[in-house]
CSV table of C-alpha atoms and ligand atoms in Angstrom, one decimal:
chain,number,residue,atom,x,y,z
Y,1,MET,CA,0.0,0.0,0.0
Y,2,ILE,CA,2.8,2.5,0.9
Y,3,SER,CA,4.5,1.9,-2.4
Y,4,LEU,CA,1.2,2.5,-4.2
Y,5,ILE,CA,0.7,5.7,-2.4
Y,6,ASP,CA,4.3,6.8,-3.2
Y,7,LYS,CA,3.7,5.9,-6.9
Y,8,LEU,CA,0.5,8.0,-7.0
Y,9,TYR,CA,2.3,10.9,-5.3
Y,10,THR,CA,5.1,10.8,-7.8
Y,11,ASP,CA,3.2,10.1,-11.0
Y,12,GLU,CA,0.0,12.0,-10.0
Y,13,ASN,CA,-1.8,9.1,-11.6
Y,14,LEU,CA,-2.4,5.4,-11.0
Y,15,GLU,CA,-4.1,2.6,-13.0
Y,16,ASP,CA,-7.7,1.9,-12.1
Y,17,ASP,CA,-7.0,-1.6,-10.7
Y,18,LEU,CA,-4.4,-0.1,-8.3
Y,19,LEU,CA,-6.7,2.7,-7.3
Y,20,LEU,CA,-9.3,0.1,-6.5
Y,21,GLU,CA,-6.7,-1.7,-4.3
Y,22,LEU,CA,-6.2,1.6,-2.4
Y,23,VAL,CA,-9.9,2.3,-2.1
Y,24,THR,CA,-10.6,-1.2,-0.7
Y,25,GLN,CA,-7.5,-2.2,1.3
Y,26,LEU,CA,-6.2,0.7,3.3
Y,27,ASP,CA,-5.8,0.1,7.1
Y,28,THR,CA,-5.2,2.6,9.9
Y,29,THR,CA,-1.5,3.0,9.2
Y,30,THR,CA,-1.7,3.3,5.5
Y,31,VAL,CA,-4.7,5.6,5.6
Y,32,SER,CA,-2.7,8.0,7.8
Y,33,TYR,CA,0.2,7.8,5.4
Y,34,LEU,CA,-2.3,8.6,2.5
Y,35,PHE,CA,-3.6,11.7,4.3
Y,36,GLU,CA,0.0,12.9,5.1
Y,37,LYS,CA,1.0,12.6,1.4
Y,38,ALA,CA,-2.1,14.3,0.3
Y,39,LEU,CA,-1.5,17.2,2.6
Y,40,GLU,CA,2.2,17.4,1.5
Y,41,LYS,CA,1.0,17.6,-2.1
Y,42,LYS,CA,-1.5,20.4,-1.3
Y,43,THR,CA,1.3,22.3,0.5
Y,44,VAL,CA,3.4,22.3,-2.7
Y,45,TYR,CA,0.9,24.6,-4.5
Y,46,TYR,CA,-1.1,26.2,-1.7
Y,47,LYS,CA,1.3,26.2,1.3
Y,48,ASP,CA,-0.7,26.3,4.5
Y,49,THR,CA,-3.6,28.4,3.1
Y,50,VAL,CA,-7.3,27.6,3.2
Y,51,TYR,CA,-9.6,29.8,1.0
Y,52,MET,CA,-12.9,31.1,2.3
Y,53,ARG,CA,-16.0,31.5,0.0
Y,54,GLY,CA,-19.2,33.1,1.0
Y,55,LEU,CA,-22.1,30.8,0.2
Y,56,ILE,CA,-25.5,32.3,-0.7
Y,57,GLU,CA,-28.3,29.7,-1.0
Y,58,PHE,CA,-30.6,31.9,-2.9
Y,59,THR,CA,-33.5,29.6,-3.9
Y,60,ASN,CA,-34.8,26.3,-2.8
Y,61,TYR,CA,-37.2,25.9,-5.7
Y,62,CYS,CA,-36.2,23.1,-8.0
Y,63,LYS,CA,-37.8,21.5,-11.1
Y,64,GLN,CA,-35.6,18.4,-10.7
Y,65,ASN,CA,-36.2,15.4,-8.6
Y,66,CYS,CA,-32.9,13.9,-7.6
Y,67,ASN,CA,-33.8,11.0,-5.4
Y,68,TYR,CA,-31.3,11.9,-2.6
Y,69,CYS,CA,-32.0,15.6,-2.4
Y,70,GLY,CA,-34.2,17.2,0.3
Y,71,ILE,CA,-35.3,20.1,-1.8
Y,72,ARG,CA,-36.3,18.0,-4.8
Y,73,GLY,CA,-39.4,19.4,-6.6
Y,74,LYS,CA,-41.7,16.7,-5.5
Y,75,ASN,CA,-41.0,17.2,-1.8
Y,76,THR,CA,-44.2,19.1,-0.8
Y,77,LYS,CA,-43.1,19.6,2.8
Y,78,VAL,CA,-40.4,22.1,1.8
Y,79,ASP,CA,-41.2,25.7,2.6
Y,80,ARG,CA,-40.0,27.3,-0.7
Y,81,TYR,CA,-38.2,30.6,-0.9
Y,82,ARG,CA,-36.3,32.6,-3.3
Y,83,LEU,CA,-34.2,35.7,-2.4
Y,84,SER,CA,-34.8,39.0,-4.1
Y,85,LYS,CA,-32.0,40.7,-6.0
Y,86,GLU,CA,-31.9,43.2,-3.1
Y,87,ALA,CA,-31.6,40.5,-0.5
Y,88,ILE,CA,-28.8,38.8,-2.4
Y,89,LEU,CA,-26.9,42.0,-2.8
Y,90,ASN,CA,-27.3,42.6,1.0
Y,91,CYS,CA,-25.7,39.2,1.6
Y,92,CYS,CA,-22.8,40.2,-0.7
Y,93,ASP,CA,-22.5,43.5,1.1
Y,94,GLU,CA,-22.4,41.8,4.5
Y,95,GLY,CA,-19.9,39.2,3.1
Y,96,TYR,CA,-17.7,41.9,1.6
Y,97,LYS,CA,-17.5,43.7,5.0
Y,98,LEU,CA,-16.6,40.4,6.6
Y,99,GLY,CA,-13.7,40.1,4.1
Y,100,TYR,CA,-15.0,37.6,1.5
Y,101,ARG,CA,-13.8,38.1,-2.1
Y,102,THR,CA,-15.7,35.1,-3.6
Y,103,PHE,CA,-19.4,34.7,-3.6
Y,104,VAL,CA,-21.0,31.3,-4.4
Y,105,LEU,CA,-24.6,31.6,-5.5
Y,106,GLN,CA,-26.2,28.2,-5.2
Y,107,GLY,CA,-29.8,27.1,-5.7
Y,108,GLY,CA,-32.1,24.5,-7.1
Y,109,GLU,CA,-33.0,24.6,-10.8
Y,110,ASP,CA,-35.5,27.4,-10.4
Y,111,PRO,CA,-37.3,28.5,-13.6
Y,112,PHE,CA,-37.8,32.0,-12.1
Y,113,PHE,CA,-34.1,32.6,-12.7
Y,114,THR,CA,-34.1,33.0,-16.4
Y,115,ASP,CA,-30.9,34.0,-18.3
Y,116,GLU,CA,-32.1,37.6,-18.2
Y,117,VAL,CA,-32.7,37.6,-14.4
Y,118,LEU,CA,-29.4,35.8,-13.6
Y,119,VAL,CA,-27.4,38.0,-16.0
Y,120,ASP,CA,-28.8,41.1,-14.3
Y,121,LEU,CA,-27.9,39.7,-10.9
Y,122,VAL,CA,-24.3,38.7,-11.9
Y,123,GLU,CA,-23.7,42.1,-13.5
Y,124,ALA,CA,-25.0,43.9,-10.4
Y,125,ILE,CA,-22.6,41.8,-8.1
Y,126,LYS,CA,-19.6,42.3,-10.4
Y,127,SER,CA,-20.2,46.1,-10.7
Y,128,GLY,CA,-20.7,46.5,-6.9
Y,129,TYR,CA,-17.7,44.2,-6.0
Y,130,PRO,CA,-15.3,44.2,-9.0
Y,131,ASP,CA,-12.5,42.6,-7.0
Y,132,CYS,CA,-14.7,39.6,-6.1
Y,133,ALA,CA,-15.1,36.3,-8.0
Y,134,VAL,CA,-18.7,35.1,-8.7
Y,135,THR,CA,-19.4,31.4,-8.7
Y,136,LEU,CA,-22.7,30.0,-9.9
Y,137,SER,CA,-24.2,26.6,-9.0
Y,138,VAL,CA,-27.6,26.4,-10.5
Y,139,GLY,CA,-27.6,23.2,-12.3
Y,140,GLU,CA,-27.9,22.2,-16.0
Y,141,ARG,CA,-28.5,25.0,-18.5
Y,142,SER,CA,-28.0,25.4,-22.3
Y,143,TYR,CA,-24.8,26.4,-24.0
Y,144,GLU,CA,-26.3,29.8,-24.8
Y,145,SER,CA,-27.2,30.3,-21.2
Y,146,TYR,CA,-23.7,29.4,-19.8
Y,147,ALA,CA,-22.2,31.6,-22.5
Y,148,MET,CA,-24.4,34.6,-21.5
Y,149,LEU,CA,-23.6,34.1,-17.8
Y,150,LYS,CA,-19.9,34.0,-18.6
Y,151,LYS,CA,-20.1,37.2,-20.6
Y,152,ALA,CA,-21.9,38.8,-17.7
Y,153,GLY,CA,-18.9,38.2,-15.5
Y,154,THR,CA,-19.4,34.8,-13.9
Y,155,ASP,CA,-16.0,33.4,-13.0
Y,156,ARG,CA,-16.7,29.9,-11.9
Y,157,TYR,CA,-19.4,27.2,-12.0
Y,158,LEU,CA,-20.0,24.3,-9.7
Y,159,LEU,CA,-21.9,21.3,-11.2
Y,160,ARG,CA,-21.1,18.0,-9.5
Y,161,HIS,CA,-21.2,15.1,-11.9
Y,162,GLU,CA,-22.7,13.2,-8.8
Y,163,THR,CA,-21.5,9.8,-10.0
Y,164,ALA,CA,-19.6,8.7,-13.1
Y,165,THR,CA,-21.5,5.5,-13.4
Y,166,LYS,CA,-24.3,5.8,-16.0
Y,167,SER,CA,-26.6,3.1,-14.5
Y,168,LEU,CA,-26.2,4.6,-10.9
Y,169,TYR,CA,-26.7,8.1,-12.2
Y,170,GLU,CA,-29.9,7.2,-14.0
Y,171,SER,CA,-31.3,5.3,-11.0
Y,172,LEU,CA,-30.9,8.5,-8.9
Y,173,HIS,CA,-32.0,11.2,-11.3
Y,174,PRO,CA,-35.4,10.5,-12.8
Y,175,GLY,CA,-35.9,12.4,-16.1
Y,176,MET,CA,-32.3,13.6,-16.3
Y,177,SER,CA,-29.6,12.5,-18.7
Y,178,PHE,CA,-26.1,11.3,-17.7
Y,179,GLU,CA,-24.7,12.5,-21.0
Y,180,ASN,CA,-26.2,15.9,-20.7
Y,181,ARG,CA,-24.7,16.5,-17.2
Y,182,ARG,CA,-21.3,15.6,-18.5
Y,183,ASN,CA,-21.7,17.7,-21.6
Y,184,CYS,CA,-22.6,20.6,-19.4
Y,185,LEU,CA,-19.3,20.2,-17.7
Y,186,TYR,CA,-17.3,20.1,-21.0
Y,187,THR,CA,-19.3,23.1,-22.2
Y,188,LEU,CA,-18.4,25.1,-19.1
Y,189,LYS,CA,-14.8,24.2,-19.5
Y,190,ALA,CA,-14.8,25.2,-23.2
Y,191,LEU,CA,-16.4,28.6,-22.3
Y,192,GLY,CA,-13.5,29.3,-19.9
Y,193,TYR,CA,-15.1,29.0,-16.5
Y,194,GLN,CA,-13.2,27.6,-13.6
Y,195,VAL,CA,-15.2,24.5,-13.3
Y,196,GLY,CA,-16.2,22.4,-10.3
Y,197,ALA,CA,-17.2,18.8,-10.7
Y,198,GLY,CA,-17.7,16.4,-7.8
Y,199,PHE,CA,-19.5,13.4,-6.4
Y,200,MET,CA,-21.1,11.9,-3.3
Y,201,VAL,CA,-19.7,9.0,-1.3
Y,202,GLY,CA,-21.9,6.3,0.2
Y,203,LEU,CA,-24.8,6.5,-2.3
Y,204,PRO,CA,-27.1,3.5,-2.1
Y,205,ASN,CA,-25.7,0.7,-4.4
Y,206,GLN,CA,-22.4,2.6,-5.0
Y,207,THR,CA,-19.5,0.2,-5.2
Y,208,PRO,CA,-15.7,0.9,-4.8
Y,209,ALA,CA,-15.4,0.5,-8.6
Y,210,ASP,CA,-17.9,3.3,-9.0
Y,211,LEU,CA,-15.7,5.5,-6.8
Y,212,VAL,CA,-12.7,4.6,-8.9
Y,213,ALA,CA,-14.8,5.7,-12.0
Y,214,ASP,CA,-15.4,9.1,-10.2
Y,215,LEU,CA,-11.7,9.5,-9.6
Y,216,ARG,CA,-10.9,8.6,-13.3
Y,217,PHE,CA,-13.5,11.0,-14.5
Y,218,ILE,CA,-12.1,14.0,-12.6
Y,219,LYS,CA,-8.6,13.0,-13.7
Y,220,GLU,CA,-9.8,13.2,-17.3
Y,221,LEU,CA,-11.9,16.3,-17.0
Y,222,GLU,CA,-9.4,18.2,-14.9
Y,223,PRO,CA,-11.8,20.5,-13.2
Y,224,GLU,CA,-10.4,23.4,-11.2
Y,225,MET,CA,-12.6,22.4,-8.2
Y,226,VAL,CA,-13.9,19.0,-7.0
Y,227,GLY,CA,-16.7,18.9,-4.4
Y,228,ILE,CA,-16.6,15.6,-2.6
Y,229,GLY,CA,-19.0,14.9,0.2
Y,230,PRO,CA,-20.8,12.1,2.0
Y,231,TYR,CA,-24.3,11.3,1.0
Y,232,ILE,CA,-26.6,11.9,4.0
Y,233,PRO,CA,-30.2,10.6,3.7
Y,234,HIS,CA,-33.2,12.9,4.0
Y,235,ASP,CA,-36.5,11.5,5.3
Y,236,GLU,CA,-38.7,13.2,2.7
Y,237,THR,CA,-37.0,11.6,-0.3
Y,238,PRO,CA,-37.4,8.2,-2.0
Y,239,LEU,CA,-34.1,7.1,-0.4
Y,240,LYS,CA,-35.4,7.6,3.1
Y,241,GLY,CA,-33.8,5.1,5.5
Y,242,ALA,CA,-30.7,4.6,3.3
Y,243,THR,CA,-27.4,4.2,5.2
Y,244,GLY,CA,-25.4,7.1,3.7
Y,245,GLY,CA,-21.6,7.7,3.5
Y,246,THR,CA,-19.1,8.0,6.3
Y,247,VAL,CA,-16.5,10.7,7.0
Y,248,GLU,CA,-13.7,8.1,6.8
Y,249,GLU,CA,-14.5,6.9,3.3
Y,250,THR,CA,-15.0,10.5,2.1
Y,251,LEU,CA,-11.6,11.5,3.5
Y,252,VAL,CA,-10.0,8.8,1.5
Y,253,MET,CA,-11.6,10.2,-1.7
Y,254,VAL,CA,-10.6,13.7,-0.9
Y,255,ALA,CA,-7.0,12.6,-0.4
Y,256,LEU,CA,-7.0,10.5,-3.6
Y,257,ALA,CA,-8.5,13.5,-5.5
Y,258,ARG,CA,-5.7,15.7,-4.2
Y,259,LEU,CA,-3.0,13.3,-5.3
Y,260,LEU,CA,-4.6,12.9,-8.8
Y,261,LEU,CA,-5.2,16.6,-9.3
Y,262,PRO,CA,-2.6,18.4,-7.2
Y,263,LYS,CA,-3.6,21.9,-8.0
Y,264,ALA,CA,-7.4,21.4,-7.5
Y,265,LEU,CA,-9.5,23.5,-5.1
Y,266,LEU,CA,-11.1,20.9,-2.8
Y,267,PRO,CA,-13.8,22.1,-0.4
Y,268,SER,CA,-14.1,20.7,3.1
Y,269,THR,CA,-17.8,20.3,2.9
Y,270,THR,CA,-20.6,21.2,5.4
Y,271,ALA,CA,-21.8,17.6,5.0
Y,272,MET,CA,-18.5,16.5,6.6
Y,273,GLY,CA,-19.1,18.8,9.5
Y,274,THR,CA,-22.6,17.5,9.9
Y,275,LEU,CA,-21.5,13.9,10.3
Y,276,ASP,CA,-18.6,14.7,12.6
Y,277,PRO,CA,-18.0,17.9,14.6
Y,278,LYS,CA,-14.3,17.7,13.5
Y,279,GLY,CA,-15.2,16.5,10.0
Y,280,ARG,CA,-14.1,19.7,8.3
Y,281,GLU,CA,-10.8,19.9,10.1
Y,282,LYS,CA,-10.1,16.3,9.2
Y,283,ALA,CA,-10.8,17.1,5.5
Y,284,LEU,CA,-8.3,19.9,5.6
Y,285,LYS,CA,-5.7,17.6,7.0
Y,286,ALA,CA,-6.5,15.1,4.2
Y,287,GLY,CA,-5.8,17.7,1.4
Y,288,ALA,CA,-8.9,19.9,1.2
Y,289,ASN,CA,-8.2,23.7,0.9
Y,290,VAL,CA,-11.5,25.5,0.7
Y,291,VAL,CA,-14.3,26.2,3.1
Y,292,MET,CA,-17.7,27.8,2.3
Y,293,PRO,CA,-19.2,29.5,5.3
Y,294,ASN,CA,-22.9,30.4,4.9
Y,295,LEU,CA,-23.9,34.0,4.1
Y,296,SER,CA,-27.6,33.3,3.5
Y,297,PRO,CA,-30.1,35.2,5.7
Y,298,THR,CA,-30.7,33.1,8.9
Y,299,ASP,CA,-34.5,33.0,8.3
Y,300,VAL,CA,-34.0,30.9,5.1
Y,301,ARG,CA,-31.2,28.6,6.2
Y,302,GLU,CA,-33.3,25.8,7.5
Y,303,LYS,CA,-35.3,25.8,4.3
Y,304,TYR,CA,-32.3,24.8,2.3
Y,305,GLU,CA,-32.2,21.3,3.9
Y,306,LEU,CA,-30.5,19.0,1.4
Y,307,TYR,CA,-30.0,16.3,4.1
Y,308,LYS,CA,-31.0,15.8,7.7
Y,309,ASP,CA,-29.4,17.7,10.6
Y,310,LYS,CA,-27.5,20.1,8.3
Y,311,ILE,CA,-25.3,22.3,10.5
Y,312,CYS,CA,-24.9,26.1,10.8
Y,313,THR,CA,-28.6,26.8,10.1
Y,314,GLY,CA,-29.0,29.2,13.0
Y,315,ASP,CA,-25.8,31.1,12.8
Y,316,GLU,CA,-25.3,34.7,11.6
Y,317,ALA,CA,-22.8,35.2,8.8
Y,318,ALA,CA,-20.3,36.8,11.2
Y,319,HIS,CA,-20.6,33.9,13.6
Y,320,CYS,CA,-20.0,31.4,10.8
Y,321,ARG,CA,-17.0,33.4,9.6
Y,322,GLN,CA,-15.4,33.4,13.0
Y,323,CYS,CA,-16.3,29.8,13.8
Y,324,ILE,CA,-14.7,28.5,10.6
Y,325,GLU,CA,-11.7,30.7,11.0
Y,326,GLY,CA,-11.1,29.2,14.4
Y,327,ARG,CA,-11.4,25.7,13.1
Y,328,ILE,CA,-9.0,26.4,10.2
Y,329,LYS,CA,-6.4,27.9,12.7
Y,330,SER,CA,-6.8,25.1,15.2
Y,331,ALA,CA,-6.2,22.5,12.5
Y,332,GLY,CA,-2.9,24.3,11.8
Y,333,PHE,CA,-3.8,26.3,8.7
Y,334,ARG,CA,-3.9,30.0,7.6
Y,335,VAL,CA,-7.1,31.7,6.4
Y,336,ASP,CA,-6.8,33.4,3.0
Y,337,MET,CA,-9.7,35.7,2.3
Y,338,GLY,CA,-8.6,36.5,-1.3
Y,339,ARG,CA,-10.4,35.4,-4.5
Y,340,GLY,CA,-8.7,32.0,-4.2
Y,341,ASP,CA,-8.3,31.2,-7.8
Y,342,HIS,CA,-6.9,27.9,-9.1
Y,343,ALA,CA,-3.1,27.7,-8.9
Y,344,SER,CA,-2.8,27.8,-12.7
Y,345,ILE,CA,-4.7,31.1,-13.0
Y,346,HIS,CA,-2.8,34.2,-13.4
Y,347,ILE,CA,-4.5,37.2,-11.8
Y,348,PRO,CA,-3.8,40.5,-13.6
Y,349,GLU,CA,-1.7,43.0,-11.6
Y,350,GLU,CA,-4.5,45.5,-11.5
Y,351,ALA,CA,-6.9,43.1,-9.7
Y,352,VAL,CA,-4.2,42.2,-7.2
Y,353,SER,CA,-3.5,45.9,-6.4
Y,354,VAL,CA,-7.3,46.6,-6.0
Y,355,GLN,CA,-7.4,43.9,-3.4
Y,356,ILE,CA,-4.3,45.1,-1.5
Y,357,LYS,CA,-5.5,48.8,-1.4
Y,358,LEU,CA,-8.7,47.7,0.3
Z,401,LIG,N1,-29.0,22.5,-8.4
Z,401,LIG,C1,-27.6,22.6,-8.4
Z,401,LIG,C2,-27.0,21.4,-9.0
Z,401,LIG,O1,-27.7,20.4,-9.4
Z,401,LIG,O2,-25.8,21.4,-9.2
Z,401,LIG,C3,-27.0,23.0,-7.1
Z,401,LIG,C4,-27.7,22.6,-5.9
Z,401,LIG,S1,-27.6,20.9,-5.4
Z,401,LIG,C5,-28.6,20.9,-4.0
Z,401,LIG,C6,-25.9,20.9,-4.7
Z,401,LIG,C7,-25.4,19.6,-4.3
Z,401,LIG,O3,-25.9,19.1,-3.1
Z,401,LIG,C8,-25.6,18.4,-5.3
Z,401,LIG,O4,-24.6,18.5,-6.3
Z,401,LIG,C9,-25.4,17.2,-4.4
Z,401,LIG,O5,-24.2,16.5,-4.6
Z,401,LIG,C10,-25.6,17.7,-3.0
Z,401,LIG,N2,-26.6,17.0,-2.3
Z,401,LIG,C11,-27.9,17.0,-2.5
Z,401,LIG,N3,-28.6,16.2,-1.6
Z,401,LIG,C12,-27.6,15.6,-0.8
Z,401,LIG,C13,-27.7,14.7,0.3
Z,401,LIG,N4,-28.8,14.2,0.7
Z,401,LIG,N5,-26.5,14.4,0.9
Z,401,LIG,C14,-25.3,15.0,0.5
Z,401,LIG,N6,-25.2,15.9,-0.5
Z,401,LIG,C15,-26.4,16.2,-1.2
Z,402,LIG,FE1,-32.7,20.1,-7.4
Z,402,LIG,FE2,-31.7,19.0,-5.3
Z,402,LIG,S1,-33.2,18.1,-6.7
Z,402,LIG,S2,-31.3,21.0,-6.0
């Protein structure tokens, strides 16, 4: 196992059958070694920094029906909300004052947010906060839509591929197409976005070979960001009562993703903190380098319940900011409030000086 980890560290790649061996045969000693090497690799490109992003969950309306997701359209128990442009800009304003220079706008696939509405929103954020990066995460859209949003100033787009196994994908996403989701990711890349793919760990019927397929897919796609989190069941979904993923198996995936894509931006997810009070710190120590504290107004937080017992739903933005900063520091890392671009992106001098002046 140790020699396989060393080979992966050096080559930044490993054949599928060897990856499968790693996924299935690690023990306590070798898993610690894997996390150590993943952290060492992260340090090469990002030193001891962890980037902070301000997350705004701006709508929980969704026309899709992902079988695992608490805000799926057919869940009639959800109290639906969508934030107004003014409310979103207020979140950005509060976030900016707290030091954030990246805003992540995430929501369900809400037909209210047409291209026109989203373009207007992105333009307003970019003109109000020109030194900030804007990330969208609003699901599958057309080429034209992604192109318009890019032109409006959107810097990044998060669209997890969820699982790279077609049959598993189709069993979880009624009415959606495996090919379309992947095509969206290739389109976003071609349009010049910094792209975030990613997957859940511990989905019902997911095998170790499926997880290796996820790792192979991200190695081939080379996204700038990879969101990896445990699947956590939600009672008002068709998968109610499922077992869900664990922190331990998710940490292994985070570490392997770091070794396969050394420069990737890897979030330490809220889902990890939900399963284990120290889950986010553990992910940072296994190679993650991004955290996304919540900037959404507290009165809507509980309504964006993707899975049960989601944490941080009662905390003010300033509290979340401080809490997470404390966690990052206690884990031995340094907070970086900058835009936090991918290590391969060159930021123009002008943008850097604007940031320093402030
Ligand atoms: N609608 C957008 C999309 O499809 O990309 C963004 C919102 S969606 C709620 C964000 C992510 O939440 C999904 O990509 C999925 O991986 C994750 N998610 C949904 N339900 C989950 C659950 N029960 N446990 C863990 N993660 C979940
Ligand atoms: Fe649409 Fe979850 S089913 S966000």
